[in-house]
Coordinates of C-alpha atoms in Angstrom, one line a residue:
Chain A
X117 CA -24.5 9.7 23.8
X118 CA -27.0 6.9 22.6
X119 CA -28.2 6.9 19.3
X120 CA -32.2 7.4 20.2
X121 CA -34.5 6.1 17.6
X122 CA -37.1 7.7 15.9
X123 CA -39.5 7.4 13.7
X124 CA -38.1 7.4 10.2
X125 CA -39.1 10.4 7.9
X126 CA -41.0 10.0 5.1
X127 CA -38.4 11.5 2.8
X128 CA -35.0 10.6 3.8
X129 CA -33.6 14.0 2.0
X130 CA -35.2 16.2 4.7
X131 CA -33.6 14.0 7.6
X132 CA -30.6 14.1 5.7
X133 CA -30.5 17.2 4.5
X134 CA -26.7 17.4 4.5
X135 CA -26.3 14.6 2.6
X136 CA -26.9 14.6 -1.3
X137 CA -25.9 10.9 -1.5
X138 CA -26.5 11.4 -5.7
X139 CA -23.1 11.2 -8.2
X140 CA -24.0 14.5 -9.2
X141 CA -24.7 16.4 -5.9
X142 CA -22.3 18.4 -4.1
X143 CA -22.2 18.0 0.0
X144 CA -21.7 20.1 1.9
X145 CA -21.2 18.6 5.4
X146 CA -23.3 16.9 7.8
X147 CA -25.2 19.6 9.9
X148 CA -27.7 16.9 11.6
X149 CA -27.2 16.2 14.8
X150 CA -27.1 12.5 15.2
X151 CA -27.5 11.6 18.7
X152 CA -31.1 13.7 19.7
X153 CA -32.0 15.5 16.6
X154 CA -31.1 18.4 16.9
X155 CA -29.7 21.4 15.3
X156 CA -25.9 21.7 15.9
X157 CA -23.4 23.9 15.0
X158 CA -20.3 22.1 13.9
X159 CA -16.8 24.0 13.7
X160 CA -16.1 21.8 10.9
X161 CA -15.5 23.9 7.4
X162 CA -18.5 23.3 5.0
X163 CA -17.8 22.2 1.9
X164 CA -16.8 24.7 -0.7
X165 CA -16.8 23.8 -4.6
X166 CA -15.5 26.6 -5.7
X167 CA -13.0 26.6 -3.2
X168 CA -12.2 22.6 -3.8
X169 CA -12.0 23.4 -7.6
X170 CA -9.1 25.7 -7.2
X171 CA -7.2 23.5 -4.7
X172 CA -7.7 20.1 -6.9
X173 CA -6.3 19.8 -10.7
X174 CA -5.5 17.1 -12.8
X175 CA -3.4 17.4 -16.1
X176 CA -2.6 14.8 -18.5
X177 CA 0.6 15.2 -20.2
X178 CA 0.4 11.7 -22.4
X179 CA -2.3 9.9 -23.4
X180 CA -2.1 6.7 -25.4
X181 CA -4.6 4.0 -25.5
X182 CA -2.6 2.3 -23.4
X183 CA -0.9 4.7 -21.2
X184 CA -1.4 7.7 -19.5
X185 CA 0.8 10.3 -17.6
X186 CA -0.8 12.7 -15.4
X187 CA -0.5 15.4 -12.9
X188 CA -2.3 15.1 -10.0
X189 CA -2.4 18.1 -7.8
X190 CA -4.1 19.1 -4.3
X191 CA -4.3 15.7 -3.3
X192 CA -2.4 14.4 -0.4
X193 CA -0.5 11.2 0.1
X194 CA -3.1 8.7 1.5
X195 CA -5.8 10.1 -1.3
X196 CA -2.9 9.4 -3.9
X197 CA -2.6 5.6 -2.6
X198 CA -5.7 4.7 -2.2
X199 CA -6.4 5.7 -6.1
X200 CA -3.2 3.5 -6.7
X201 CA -4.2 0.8 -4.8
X202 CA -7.7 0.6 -6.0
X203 CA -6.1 0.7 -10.0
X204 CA -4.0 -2.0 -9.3
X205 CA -6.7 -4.3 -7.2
X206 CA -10.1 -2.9 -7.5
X207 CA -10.9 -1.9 -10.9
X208 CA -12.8 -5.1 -12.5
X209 CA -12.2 -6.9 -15.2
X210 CA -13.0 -10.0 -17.3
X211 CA -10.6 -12.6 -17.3
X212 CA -10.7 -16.4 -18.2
X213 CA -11.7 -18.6 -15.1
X214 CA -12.9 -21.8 -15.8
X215 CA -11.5 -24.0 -18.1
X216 CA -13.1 -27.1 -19.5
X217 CA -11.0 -29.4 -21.5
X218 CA -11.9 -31.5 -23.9
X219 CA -9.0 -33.2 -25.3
X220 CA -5.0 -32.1 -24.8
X221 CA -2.6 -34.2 -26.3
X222 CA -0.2 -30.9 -25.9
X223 CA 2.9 -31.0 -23.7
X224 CA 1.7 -28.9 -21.2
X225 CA -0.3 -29.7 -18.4
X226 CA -4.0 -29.0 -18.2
X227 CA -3.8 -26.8 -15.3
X228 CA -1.0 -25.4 -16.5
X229 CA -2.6 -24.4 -20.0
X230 CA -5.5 -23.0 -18.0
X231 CA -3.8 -20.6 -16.2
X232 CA -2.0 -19.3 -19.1
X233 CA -5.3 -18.9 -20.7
X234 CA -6.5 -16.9 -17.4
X235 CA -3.2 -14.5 -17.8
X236 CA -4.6 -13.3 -21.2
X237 CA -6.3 -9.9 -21.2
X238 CA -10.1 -10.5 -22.2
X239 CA -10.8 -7.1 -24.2
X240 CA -14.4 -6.5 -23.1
X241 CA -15.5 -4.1 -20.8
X242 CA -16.6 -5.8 -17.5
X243 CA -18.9 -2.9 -16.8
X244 CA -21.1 -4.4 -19.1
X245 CA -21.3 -7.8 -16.9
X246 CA -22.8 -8.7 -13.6
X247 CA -20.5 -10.9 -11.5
X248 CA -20.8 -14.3 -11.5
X249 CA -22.4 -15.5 -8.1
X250 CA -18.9 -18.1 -6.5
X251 CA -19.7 -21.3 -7.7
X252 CA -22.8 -21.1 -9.6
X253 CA -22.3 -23.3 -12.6
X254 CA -24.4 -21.7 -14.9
X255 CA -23.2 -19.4 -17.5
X256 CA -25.5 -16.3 -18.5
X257 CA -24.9 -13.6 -21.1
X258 CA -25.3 -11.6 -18.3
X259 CA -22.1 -12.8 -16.4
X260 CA -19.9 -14.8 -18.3
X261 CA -18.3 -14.8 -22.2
X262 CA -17.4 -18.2 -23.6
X263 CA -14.4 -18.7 -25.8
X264 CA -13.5 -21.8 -27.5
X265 CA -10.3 -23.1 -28.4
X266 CA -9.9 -26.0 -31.2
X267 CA -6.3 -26.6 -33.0
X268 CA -4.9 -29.5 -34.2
X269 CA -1.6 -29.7 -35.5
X270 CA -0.7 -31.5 -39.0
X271 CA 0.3 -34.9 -38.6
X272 CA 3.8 -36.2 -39.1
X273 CA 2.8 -38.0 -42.9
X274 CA 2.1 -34.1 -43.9
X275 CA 4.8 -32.6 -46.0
X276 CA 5.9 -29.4 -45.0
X277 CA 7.1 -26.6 -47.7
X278 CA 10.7 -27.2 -47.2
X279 CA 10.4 -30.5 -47.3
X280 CA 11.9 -32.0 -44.0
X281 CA 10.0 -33.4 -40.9
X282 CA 6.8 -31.6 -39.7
X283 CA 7.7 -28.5 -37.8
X284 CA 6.2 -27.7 -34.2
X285 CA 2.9 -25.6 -34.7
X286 CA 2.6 -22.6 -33.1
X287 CA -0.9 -22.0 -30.8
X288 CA -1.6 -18.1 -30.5
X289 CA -4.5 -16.6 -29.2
X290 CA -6.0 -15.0 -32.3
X291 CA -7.2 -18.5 -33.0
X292 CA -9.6 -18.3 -29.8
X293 CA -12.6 -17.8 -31.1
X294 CA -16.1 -16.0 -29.1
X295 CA -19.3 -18.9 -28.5
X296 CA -22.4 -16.6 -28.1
X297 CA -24.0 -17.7 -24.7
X298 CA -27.8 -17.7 -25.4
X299 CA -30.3 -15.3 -28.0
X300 CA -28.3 -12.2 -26.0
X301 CA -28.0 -9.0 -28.6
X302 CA -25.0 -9.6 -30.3
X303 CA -22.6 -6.7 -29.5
X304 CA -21.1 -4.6 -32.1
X305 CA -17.9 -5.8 -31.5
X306 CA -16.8 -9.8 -31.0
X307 CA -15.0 -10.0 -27.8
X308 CA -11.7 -10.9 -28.0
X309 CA -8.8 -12.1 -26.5
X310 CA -5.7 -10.0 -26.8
X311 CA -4.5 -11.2 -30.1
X312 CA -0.9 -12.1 -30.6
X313 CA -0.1 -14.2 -27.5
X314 CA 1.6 -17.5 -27.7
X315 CA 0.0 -20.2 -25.7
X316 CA 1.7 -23.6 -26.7
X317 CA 3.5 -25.3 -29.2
X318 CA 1.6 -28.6 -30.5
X319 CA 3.9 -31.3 -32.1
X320 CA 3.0 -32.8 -35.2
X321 CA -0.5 -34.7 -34.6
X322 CA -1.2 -33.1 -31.2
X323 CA -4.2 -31.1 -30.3
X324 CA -6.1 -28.8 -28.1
X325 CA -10.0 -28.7 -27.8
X326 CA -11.6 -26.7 -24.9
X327 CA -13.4 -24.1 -24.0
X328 CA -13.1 -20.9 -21.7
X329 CA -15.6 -19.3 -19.1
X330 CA -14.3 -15.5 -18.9
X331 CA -15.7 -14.1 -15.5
X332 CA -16.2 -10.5 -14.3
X333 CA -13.3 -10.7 -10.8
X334 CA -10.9 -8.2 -9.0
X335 CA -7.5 -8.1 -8.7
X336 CA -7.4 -8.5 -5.3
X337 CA -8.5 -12.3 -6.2
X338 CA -6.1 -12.9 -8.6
X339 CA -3.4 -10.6 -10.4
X340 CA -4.8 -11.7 -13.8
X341 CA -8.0 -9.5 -13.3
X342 CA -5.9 -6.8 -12.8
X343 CA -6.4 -4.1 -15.4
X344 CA -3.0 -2.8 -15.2
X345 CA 0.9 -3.5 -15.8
X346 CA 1.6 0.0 -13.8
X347 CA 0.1 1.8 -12.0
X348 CA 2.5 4.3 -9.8
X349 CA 2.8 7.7 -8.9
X350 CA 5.8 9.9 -7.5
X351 CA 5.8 13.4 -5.5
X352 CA 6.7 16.3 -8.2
X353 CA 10.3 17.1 -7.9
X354 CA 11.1 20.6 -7.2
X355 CA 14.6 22.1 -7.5
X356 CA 15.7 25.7 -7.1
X357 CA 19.0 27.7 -7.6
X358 CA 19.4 30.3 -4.0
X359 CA 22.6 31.5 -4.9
X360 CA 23.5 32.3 -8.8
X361 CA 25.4 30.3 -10.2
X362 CA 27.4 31.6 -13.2
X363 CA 29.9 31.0 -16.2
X364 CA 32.4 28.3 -15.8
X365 CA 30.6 26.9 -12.1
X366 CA 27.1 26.9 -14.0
X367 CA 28.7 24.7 -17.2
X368 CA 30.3 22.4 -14.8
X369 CA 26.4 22.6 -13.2
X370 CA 25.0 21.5 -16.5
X371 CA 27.6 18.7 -16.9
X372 CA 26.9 17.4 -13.7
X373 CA 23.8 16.1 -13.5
X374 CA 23.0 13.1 -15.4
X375 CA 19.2 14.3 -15.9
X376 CA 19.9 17.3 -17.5
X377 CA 17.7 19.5 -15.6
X378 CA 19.9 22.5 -15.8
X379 CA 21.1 24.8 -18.2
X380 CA 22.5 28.1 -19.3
X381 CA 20.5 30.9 -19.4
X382 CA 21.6 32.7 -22.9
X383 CA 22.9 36.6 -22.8
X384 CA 23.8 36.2 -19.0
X385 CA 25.7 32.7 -18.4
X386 CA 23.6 31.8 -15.7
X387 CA 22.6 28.2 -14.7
X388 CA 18.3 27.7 -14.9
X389 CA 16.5 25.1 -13.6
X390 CA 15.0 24.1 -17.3
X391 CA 13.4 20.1 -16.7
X392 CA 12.4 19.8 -13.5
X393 CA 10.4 17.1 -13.9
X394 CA 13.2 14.6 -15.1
X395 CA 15.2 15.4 -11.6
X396 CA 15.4 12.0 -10.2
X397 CA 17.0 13.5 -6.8
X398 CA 19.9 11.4 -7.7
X399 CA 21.8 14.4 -5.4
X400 CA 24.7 14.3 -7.6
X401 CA 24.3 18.3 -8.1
X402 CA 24.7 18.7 -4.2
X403 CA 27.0 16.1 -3.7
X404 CA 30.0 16.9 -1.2
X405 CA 33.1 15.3 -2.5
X406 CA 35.2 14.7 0.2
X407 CA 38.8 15.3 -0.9
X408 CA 41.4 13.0 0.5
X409 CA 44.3 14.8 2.2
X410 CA 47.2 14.3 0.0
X411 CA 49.8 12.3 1.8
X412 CA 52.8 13.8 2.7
X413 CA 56.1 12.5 4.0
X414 CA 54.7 14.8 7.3
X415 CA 51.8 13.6 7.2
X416 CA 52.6 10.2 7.6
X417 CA 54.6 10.4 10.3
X418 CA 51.7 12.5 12.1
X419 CA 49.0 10.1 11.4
X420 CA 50.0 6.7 11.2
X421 CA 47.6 3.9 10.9
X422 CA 44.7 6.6 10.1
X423 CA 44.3 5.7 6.4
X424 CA 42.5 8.6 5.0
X425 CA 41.3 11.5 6.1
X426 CA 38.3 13.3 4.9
X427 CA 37.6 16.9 5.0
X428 CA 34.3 18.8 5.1
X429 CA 34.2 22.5 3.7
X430 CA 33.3 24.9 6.2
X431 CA 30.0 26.1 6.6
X432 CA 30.2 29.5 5.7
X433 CA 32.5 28.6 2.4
X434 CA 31.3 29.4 -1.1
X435 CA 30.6 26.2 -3.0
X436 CA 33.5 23.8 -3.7
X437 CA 34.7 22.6 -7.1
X438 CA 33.1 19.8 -6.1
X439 CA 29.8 20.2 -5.0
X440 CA 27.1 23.4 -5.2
X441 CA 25.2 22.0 -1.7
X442 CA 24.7 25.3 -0.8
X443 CA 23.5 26.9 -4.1
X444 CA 20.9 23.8 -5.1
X445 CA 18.1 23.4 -3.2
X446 CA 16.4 19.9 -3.6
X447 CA 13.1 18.8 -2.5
X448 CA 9.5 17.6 -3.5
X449 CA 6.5 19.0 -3.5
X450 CA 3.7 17.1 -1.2
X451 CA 0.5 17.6 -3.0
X452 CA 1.9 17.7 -6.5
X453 CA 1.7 13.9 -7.9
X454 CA 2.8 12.6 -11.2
X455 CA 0.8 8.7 -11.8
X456 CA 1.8 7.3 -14.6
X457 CA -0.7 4.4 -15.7
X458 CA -0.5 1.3 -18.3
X459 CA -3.2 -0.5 -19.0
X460 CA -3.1 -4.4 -20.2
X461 CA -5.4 -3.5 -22.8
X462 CA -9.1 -4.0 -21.4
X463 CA -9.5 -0.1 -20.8
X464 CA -8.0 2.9 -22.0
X465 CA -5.6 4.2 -19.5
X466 CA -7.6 7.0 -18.5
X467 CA -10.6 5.2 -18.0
X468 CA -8.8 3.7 -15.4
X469 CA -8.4 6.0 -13.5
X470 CA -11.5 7.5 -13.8
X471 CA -12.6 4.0 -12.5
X472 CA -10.7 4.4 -9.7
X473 CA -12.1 7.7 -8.6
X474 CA -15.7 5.8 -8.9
X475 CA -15.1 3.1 -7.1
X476 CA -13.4 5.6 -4.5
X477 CA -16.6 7.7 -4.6
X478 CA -18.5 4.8 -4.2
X479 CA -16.9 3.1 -1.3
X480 CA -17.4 6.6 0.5
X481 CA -21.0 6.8 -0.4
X482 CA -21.3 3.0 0.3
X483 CA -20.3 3.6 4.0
X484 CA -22.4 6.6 4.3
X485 CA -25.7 5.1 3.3
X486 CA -25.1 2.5 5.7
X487 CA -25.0 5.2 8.6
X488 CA -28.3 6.9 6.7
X489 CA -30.2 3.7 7.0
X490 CA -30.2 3.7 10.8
X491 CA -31.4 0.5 11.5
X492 CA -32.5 -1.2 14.7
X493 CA -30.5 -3.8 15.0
X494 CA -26.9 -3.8 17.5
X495 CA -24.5 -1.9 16.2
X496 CA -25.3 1.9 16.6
X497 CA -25.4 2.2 20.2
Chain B
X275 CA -6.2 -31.8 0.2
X276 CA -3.6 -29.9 0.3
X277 CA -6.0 -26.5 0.2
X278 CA -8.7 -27.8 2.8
X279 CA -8.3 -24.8 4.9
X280 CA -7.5 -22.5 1.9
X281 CA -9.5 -19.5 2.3
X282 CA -11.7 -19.0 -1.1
X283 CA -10.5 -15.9 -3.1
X284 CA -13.5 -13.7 -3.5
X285 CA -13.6 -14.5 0.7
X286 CA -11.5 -10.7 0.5
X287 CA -14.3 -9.4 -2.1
X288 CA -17.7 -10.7 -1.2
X289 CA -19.2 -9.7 1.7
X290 CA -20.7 -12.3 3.7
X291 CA -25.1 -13.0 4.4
X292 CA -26.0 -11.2 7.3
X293 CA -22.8 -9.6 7.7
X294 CA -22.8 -5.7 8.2
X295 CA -21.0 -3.5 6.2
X296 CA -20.4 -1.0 8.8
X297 CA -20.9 -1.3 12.5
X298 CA -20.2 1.3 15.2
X299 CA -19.9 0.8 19.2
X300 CA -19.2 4.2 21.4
X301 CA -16.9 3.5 23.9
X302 CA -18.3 3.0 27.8
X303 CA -15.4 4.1 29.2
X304 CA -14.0 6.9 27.2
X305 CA -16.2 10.3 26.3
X306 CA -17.3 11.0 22.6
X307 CA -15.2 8.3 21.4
X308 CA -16.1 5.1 19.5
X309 CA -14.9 2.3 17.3
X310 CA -15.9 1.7 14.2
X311 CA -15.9 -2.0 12.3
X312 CA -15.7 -1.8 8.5
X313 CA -16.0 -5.0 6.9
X314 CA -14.3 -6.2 3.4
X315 CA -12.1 -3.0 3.5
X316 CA -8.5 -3.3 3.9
X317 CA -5.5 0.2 4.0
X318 CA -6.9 1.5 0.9
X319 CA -10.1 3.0 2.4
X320 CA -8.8 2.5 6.5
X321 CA -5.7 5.0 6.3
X322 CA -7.3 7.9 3.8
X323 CA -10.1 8.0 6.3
X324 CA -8.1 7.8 9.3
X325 CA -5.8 10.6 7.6
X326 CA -9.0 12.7 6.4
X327 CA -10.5 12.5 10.5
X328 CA -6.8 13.6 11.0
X329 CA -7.1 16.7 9.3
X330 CA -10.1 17.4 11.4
X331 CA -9.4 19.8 14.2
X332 CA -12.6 18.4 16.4
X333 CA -10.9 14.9 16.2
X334 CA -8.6 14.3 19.1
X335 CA -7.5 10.8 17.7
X336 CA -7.9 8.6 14.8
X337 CA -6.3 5.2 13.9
X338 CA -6.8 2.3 12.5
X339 CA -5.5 -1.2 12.4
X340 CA -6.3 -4.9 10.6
X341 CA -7.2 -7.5 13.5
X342 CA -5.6 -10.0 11.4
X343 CA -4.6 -10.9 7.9
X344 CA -7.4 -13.6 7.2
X345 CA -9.8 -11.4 7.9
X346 CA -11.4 -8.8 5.8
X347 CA -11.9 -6.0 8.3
X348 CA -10.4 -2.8 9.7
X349 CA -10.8 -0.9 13.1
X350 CA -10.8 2.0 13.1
X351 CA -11.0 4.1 16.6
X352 CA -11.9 7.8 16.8
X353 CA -12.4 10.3 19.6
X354 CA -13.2 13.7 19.1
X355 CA -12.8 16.9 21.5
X356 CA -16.2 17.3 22.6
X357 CA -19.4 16.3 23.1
X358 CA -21.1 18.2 20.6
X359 CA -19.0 16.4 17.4
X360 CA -19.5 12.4 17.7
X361 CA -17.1 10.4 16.5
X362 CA -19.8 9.0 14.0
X363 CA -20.0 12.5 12.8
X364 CA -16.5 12.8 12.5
X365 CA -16.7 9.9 10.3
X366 CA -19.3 11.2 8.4
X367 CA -17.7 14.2 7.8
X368 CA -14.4 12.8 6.6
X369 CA -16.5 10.2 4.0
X370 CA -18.5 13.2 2.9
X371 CA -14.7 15.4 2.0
X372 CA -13.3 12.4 0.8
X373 CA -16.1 11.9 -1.7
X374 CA -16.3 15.6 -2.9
X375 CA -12.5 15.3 -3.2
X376 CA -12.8 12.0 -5.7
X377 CA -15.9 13.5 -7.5
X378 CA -14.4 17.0 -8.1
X379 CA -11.1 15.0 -9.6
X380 CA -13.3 12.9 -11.9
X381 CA -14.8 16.5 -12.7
X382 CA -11.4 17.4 -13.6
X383 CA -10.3 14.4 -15.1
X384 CA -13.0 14.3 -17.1
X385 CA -12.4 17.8 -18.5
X386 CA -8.7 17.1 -19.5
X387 CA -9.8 14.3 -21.2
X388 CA -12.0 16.4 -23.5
X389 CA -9.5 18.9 -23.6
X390 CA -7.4 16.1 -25.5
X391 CA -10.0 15.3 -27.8
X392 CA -10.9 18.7 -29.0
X393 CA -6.7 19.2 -29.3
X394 CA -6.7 15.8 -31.6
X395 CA -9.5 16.9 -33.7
X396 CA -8.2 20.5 -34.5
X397 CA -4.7 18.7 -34.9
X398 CA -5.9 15.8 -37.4
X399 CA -8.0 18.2 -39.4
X400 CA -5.6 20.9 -39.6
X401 CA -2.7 19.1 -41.0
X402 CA -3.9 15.3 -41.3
X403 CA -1.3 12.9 -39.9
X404 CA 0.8 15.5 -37.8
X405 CA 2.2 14.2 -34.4
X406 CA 0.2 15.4 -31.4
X407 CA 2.2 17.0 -28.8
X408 CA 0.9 17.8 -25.3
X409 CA -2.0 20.1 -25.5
X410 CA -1.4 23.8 -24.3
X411 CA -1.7 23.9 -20.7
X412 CA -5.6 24.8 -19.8
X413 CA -6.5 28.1 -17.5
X414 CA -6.8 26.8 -14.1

């Protein structure tokens, strides 16, 4: 079916009346017919809030500046990935990118003192910043945050308190220090580096004098824009007793598994699934041990060459001492995801992912405005 | 040099001038089918749409692949079952779940995140200094 143009409407809302491309809206699904205009009637299930409100759910179960554990529930695999994938690549950040050095008399390397200098979290929020057009040379407020660096390190004639030879000073990152740009607002706080980081170590008389252009990037450039160490999720484990399991089997239960997700139910001896969450489906709980058949002076004879031989308990057999296979039921559950997220230190964890669920949004919306603008050119048959 | 042919980095990030976003083509041989050429995208966005159009029982097939690694860009094919659901609103469709999906969890995020708050405040000003445990699980 061609795509037949026609004359724009005035107000794209009615033409689009499916679409509520707004952050606020809800949409329901497209209704329009593309190809002639006209009504149609889709089989496609209309979006349902309510409905989508039950289904989705997201608990935090720790929350530190700097890390965040969370339940994520409803989702499915590819949704759970994508929010992953955009954390670790496509949440911005500001991060040193051009260096210009004025004098280093250090041992290490310009270049390689500049990319150490690019690995150090910038703690500003790159929201705030417009990116930097590639290769414009000229720094903004708007786009860029200059640092300066200046050390020097005492000369060898300078005592030192214990009186020997001049010790090796010690360059950390709290001694970079914020240049204002231009008459920009100063902002409440001074942006920073992340204090505490060593960068090199000047021998007596040798300095460092440059200064830092910290640009708005991705990580998908370079790792260092990156605003987090971790960013991972794993599928809810879910384990479940079928067949009680009581007195001396359920404490041999309890001892078995290194994660401790079992224990004892009091009054009636009974093994309970009591962590769940910390099963790392290690499988030692349903583990068959295959007993060796003793060797015999028969059984030698019978079997020579044949080192071993292992034997499987029948099907229909109660559990073994060894193994409680048929009791234990491991699995995961599918749309049940724990993320766990660390942050480098230019967001809170949180906000990170809330970042990610933007961008996400916005990638979505992105694609459908460009369908909305229907415009002449090739490309929409 | 050493890096004349080096691809520059934000090459994966910025999208070209003149370059479209999004372009469709329907297919001339095959019915209510149609490719659709997304540029600067890479899995992230290609296989949660391709498993959202998935999920759709009008869509017949959906898959996508990346031409090459240099290039920014993912294909992604759809057909649907008939005539009366195009592939582009297929498409549409999925974006349109796919974004009530990531705005309902920011919703909910969002939420929790307050819930946290308000359990901190009561926590600080009932006994100042206590450890905050996890906050009592919310009515869902």
């Amino acid at each position: 079916m061609r795509y037949c143009r026609e004359e724009a409407p005035s107000d794209r809302s009615v033409a689009f009346a499916g679409y509520d491309l707004s952050s606020s809206g809800r949409l329901p699904l497209m209704r329009e017919d593309y190809g002639s205009g006209s009504r149609i009637a889709t089989d496609y299930e209309p979006f349902d809030g309510a409905k989508e409100r039950t289904r989705l759910w997201v608990r935090m179960l720790v929350q530190t500046a700097d890390e965040v554990v969370m339940d994520v529930g409803g989702v499915h695999a590819p949704v759970a990935n994508a929010l992953r994938r955009i954390m670790l690549v496509e949440v911005p950040t500001m991060a040193v990118e051009y260096v210009t050095v004025h004098r280093n008399s250090s041992i290490l390397h310009d270049e390689q003192l500049a990319h150490r200098l690019g690995l150090v979290p910038v703690l500003a929020d790159a929201r705030a910043f417009a990116e930097r057009p590639p290769g414009s040379a000229a720094a903004t407020a708007r786009d860029t945050l200059r640092f300066r660096l200046r050390v020097e390190a005492p000369s060898e004639t300078t005592s030192t308190p214990n009186g020997g030879r001049a010790q090796s000073t010690a360059v950390y990152s709290d001694q970079i220090e914020w240049v204002p740009l231009d008459a920009a607002p100063q902002p409440a706080a001074r942006p920073r580096l992340m204090p505490g980081i060593l960068l090199a170590k000047l021998a007596p008389g040798q300095a460092i004098d440059l200064e830092m252009d910290a640009v708005k990037g991705y990580g998908q450039e370079h790792a260092k824009w990156s605003p987090v160490a971790t960013a991972a999720y794993r599928m809810a484990p879910r384990v479940q007793i079928t067949r009680d399991i009581i007195g001396e089997q359920a404490q041999r239960l309890v001892r078995l598994c290194p994660m401790h997700v079992f224990d004892i139910e009091d009054g009636t001896g009974r093994a309970v699934v009591r962590r769940e969450r910390d099963c790392t489906r290690c499988e030692e709980c349903v583990r068959v041990v295959r007993a060796p058949v003793i060797d015999t002076a028969d059984d030698i004879e019978e079997d020579e060459g044949e080192g071993e031989e292992e034997a499987m308990p029948p099907e229909d057999a109660a559990d073994t001492d060894a193994s409680f296979a048929r009791s234990i039921r491991l699995g995961h559950d599918p749309e049940h995801f724990i993320f766990s997220v660390e942050s480098t230190g230019q967001y809170r964890a949180d906000v990170i992912f809330l970042e990610a669920l933007h961008i996400l949004k916005h990638k979505c919306v992105r694609l459908l405005q460009e369908i909305q603008r229907r415009p002449e050119e090739e490309g929409f048959g | 040099m050493a890096d004349d042919n080096l691809p520059d980095r934000f090459e994966a990030v910025v999208l070209p001038e003149g370059v479209r976003k999004l372009r469709y083509e329907p297919d001339t041989k095959v019915e209510h089918c149609g490719t659709f050429y997304i540029e600067r995208e890479d899995h992230t966005l290609a296989n949660l749409i391709r498993a959202q159009l998935l999920r759709d029982d009008n869509v017949l097939f959906a898959a996508y692949r990346v031409p090459h690694p240099l290039e920014h860009l993912v294909v992604l094919r759809v057909q649907t079952r008939s005539a009366r659901y195009t592939p582009l609103e297929a498409f549409c469709a999925a974006l349109a779940a796919l974004k009530n999906e990531a705005h309902v969890l920011e919703d909910e995020l969002a939420s929790e995140v307050q819930r946290w708050a308000a359990v901190r405040q009561t926590a600080t000003s009932a006994t100042a200094g206590a450890a905050v445990g996890a906050p009592p699980a919310a009515p869902r």
